[in-house]
Amino acid sequence: MTEERIATNLRKGVLEYCVLALLSHGEKYGLELADDLTERELIASEGSLYPLLARMRENGLVEPRWDASGTGRPRRYYAITENGTDQLTTFARVWKSLGAQVNALLEGSR
Amino acid sequence: MTEERIATNLRKGVLEYCVLALLSHGEKYGLELADDLTERELIASEGSLYPLLARMRENGLVEPRWDASGTGRPRRYYAITENGTDQLTTFARVWKSLGAQVNALLEGSR
DNA sequence: TTGCAAGTCTTGCTATGCAAGGTTAGAGTT
DNA sequence: AACTCTAACCTTGCATAGCAAGACTTGCAA
């Protein structure tokens, strides 16, 4: 599938900030994030998400917390940090700028 | 620079199709493409472009041609192929879809 | 002939998405 | 108790692609 290959490459570097955007509305746990991102076709499997969450934790963008209060096995909830919020703002600016450049090219305004 | 890192990752998978879009308006040679893309902040150096052009040639997306008619050292002009045009169309569709998803997230419509 | 600039290309590195699968814990069934 | 099922978390190994740095080649001009 050439279309899948295109999408895979486009997702690189976007995923991290989609997670931040989701978390900016409130805590979520791993599988919950994975399901949400899968629905939006922003990831292909959890295999991308968990390593990403680990990196983001190391970089201080998110703060995890175990919660065993409910039924079933404990969940690890992630919250966005102040640092994460800043990065999200920066990303939004870069994304907007690059998106404009690409759209200009695609629309043929040479 | 965190902003540069963000941009670098966003460019992955976009650059190839920006080249196709540029070539869809007519032949260009390597440095000409590099200068154009640099102006649009779509690459950071030729180091990304030449390996990319080689891949695209192997995949039949572009067709190179040496031209020594002018002054200065010979240039290698690249033209888009029919295959390349098709891929550009596919990319435009995927880009539009993914862009919409990311924008929805950034604009907070949970 | 020396130097410079335009042009093409290579090497080594790093980051990151992904497929596949392993691990752990709770809950129901026999 | 033993078994199975499922949710949830995480790891391993790989392929891709941008990039910094610089090598190599060619023509031109002082």
Short mmCIF file of N, CA, C and O (backbone and C1' of nucleotides) in Angstrom, two decimals, chain B residues 9 29 31 46 50 73 75-76, chain C residues 6-11 15-16:
data_model
loop_
_atom_site.label_atom_id
_atom_site.label_comp_id
_atom_site.label_asym_id
_atom_site.label_seq_id
_atom_site.Cartn_x
_atom_site.Cartn_y
_atom_site.Cartn_z
N ASN B 9 11.37 16.99 11.94
CA ASN B 9 10.52 15.80 11.94
C ASN B 9 9.29 15.99 11.06
O ASN B 9 8.82 15.05 10.44
N TYR B 29 16.91 21.73 -12.06
CA TYR B 29 18.12 20.97 -11.70
C TYR B 29 18.33 21.02 -10.19
O TYR B 29 17.66 21.80 -9.49
N LEU B 31 20.51 22.02 -7.67
CA LEU B 31 20.71 23.19 -6.81
C LEU B 31 19.54 24.15 -6.90
O LEU B 31 19.21 24.83 -5.92
N GLU B 46 21.40 20.72 1.20
CA GLU B 46 21.34 19.82 0.04
C GLU B 46 21.50 18.37 0.45
O GLU B 46 21.18 17.47 -0.31
N TYR B 50 19.82 15.49 -2.40
CA TYR B 50 20.45 14.60 -3.38
C TYR B 50 20.15 13.13 -3.12
O TYR B 50 19.81 12.39 -4.05
N ARG B 73 29.31 24.43 -15.29
CA ARG B 73 29.39 22.97 -15.34
C ARG B 73 28.03 22.37 -15.64
O ARG B 73 27.00 22.99 -15.35
N ARG B 75 24.52 20.54 -15.82
CA ARG B 75 23.48 20.39 -14.81
C ARG B 75 22.65 19.16 -15.12
O ARG B 75 22.50 18.77 -16.27
N ARG B 76 22.10 18.59 -14.05
CA ARG B 76 21.23 17.44 -14.22
C ARG B 76 19.79 17.89 -13.97
O ARG B 76 19.41 18.19 -12.84
P DA C 6 28.24 30.74 -6.73
"O5'" DA C 6 27.91 29.53 -7.70
"C5'" DA C 6 28.09 29.71 -9.10
"C4'" DA C 6 27.94 28.37 -9.78
"C3'" DA C 6 26.69 27.60 -9.38
"O3'" DA C 6 26.17 27.01 -10.55
"C1'" DA C 6 28.61 26.29 -8.96
P DG C 7 24.66 26.55 -10.59
"O5'" DG C 7 24.86 25.02 -10.24
"C5'" DG C 7 25.41 24.18 -11.26
"C4'" DG C 7 25.90 22.90 -10.67
"C3'" DG C 7 24.89 22.11 -9.84
"O3'" DG C 7 24.22 21.18 -10.70
"C1'" DG C 7 27.15 21.91 -9.09
P DT C 8 23.15 20.18 -10.08
"O5'" DT C 8 24.08 18.96 -9.62
"C5'" DT C 8 24.90 18.32 -10.59
"C4'" DT C 8 25.71 17.22 -9.93
"C3'" DT C 8 24.88 16.18 -9.18
"O3'" DT C 8 25.12 14.90 -9.72
"C1'" DT C 8 26.68 16.93 -7.84
P DC C 9 24.26 13.64 -9.25
"O5'" DC C 9 25.00 13.15 -7.93
"C5'" DC C 9 26.33 12.64 -8.04
"C4'" DC C 9 26.94 12.44 -6.68
"C3'" DC C 9 26.21 11.47 -5.76
"O3'" DC C 9 27.02 10.32 -5.61
"C1'" DC C 9 27.05 13.35 -4.60
P DT C 10 26.53 9.04 -4.79
"O5'" DT C 10 27.52 8.98 -3.54
"C5'" DT C 10 28.73 9.72 -3.56
"C4'" DT C 10 29.44 9.55 -2.23
"C3'" DT C 10 28.93 8.42 -1.34
"O3'" DT C 10 30.04 7.83 -0.69
"C1'" DT C 10 28.66 10.48 -0.20
P DT C 11 29.84 6.48 0.17
"O5'" DT C 11 30.08 6.98 1.67
"C5'" DT C 11 31.00 8.03 1.90
"C4'" DT C 11 31.08 8.33 3.38
"C3'" DT C 11 30.59 7.21 4.31
"O3'" DT C 11 31.41 7.16 5.46
"C1'" DT C 11 29.30 9.16 4.67
P DA C 15 18.85 11.22 18.68
"O5'" DA C 15 17.40 11.38 18.04
"C5'" DA C 15 17.21 12.33 17.02
"C4'" DA C 15 15.91 12.07 16.31
"C3'" DA C 15 14.79 11.53 17.20
"O3'" DA C 15 13.59 12.18 16.84
"C1'" DA C 15 15.28 9.97 15.47
P DT C 16 12.32 11.98 17.79
"O5'" DT C 16 11.48 10.90 17.01
"C5'" DT C 16 11.09 11.16 15.67
"C4'" DT C 16 10.43 9.93 15.09
"C3'" DT C 16 9.49 9.21 16.06
"O3'" DT C 16 8.36 8.81 15.31
"C1'" DT C 16 11.00 7.69 15.17
#
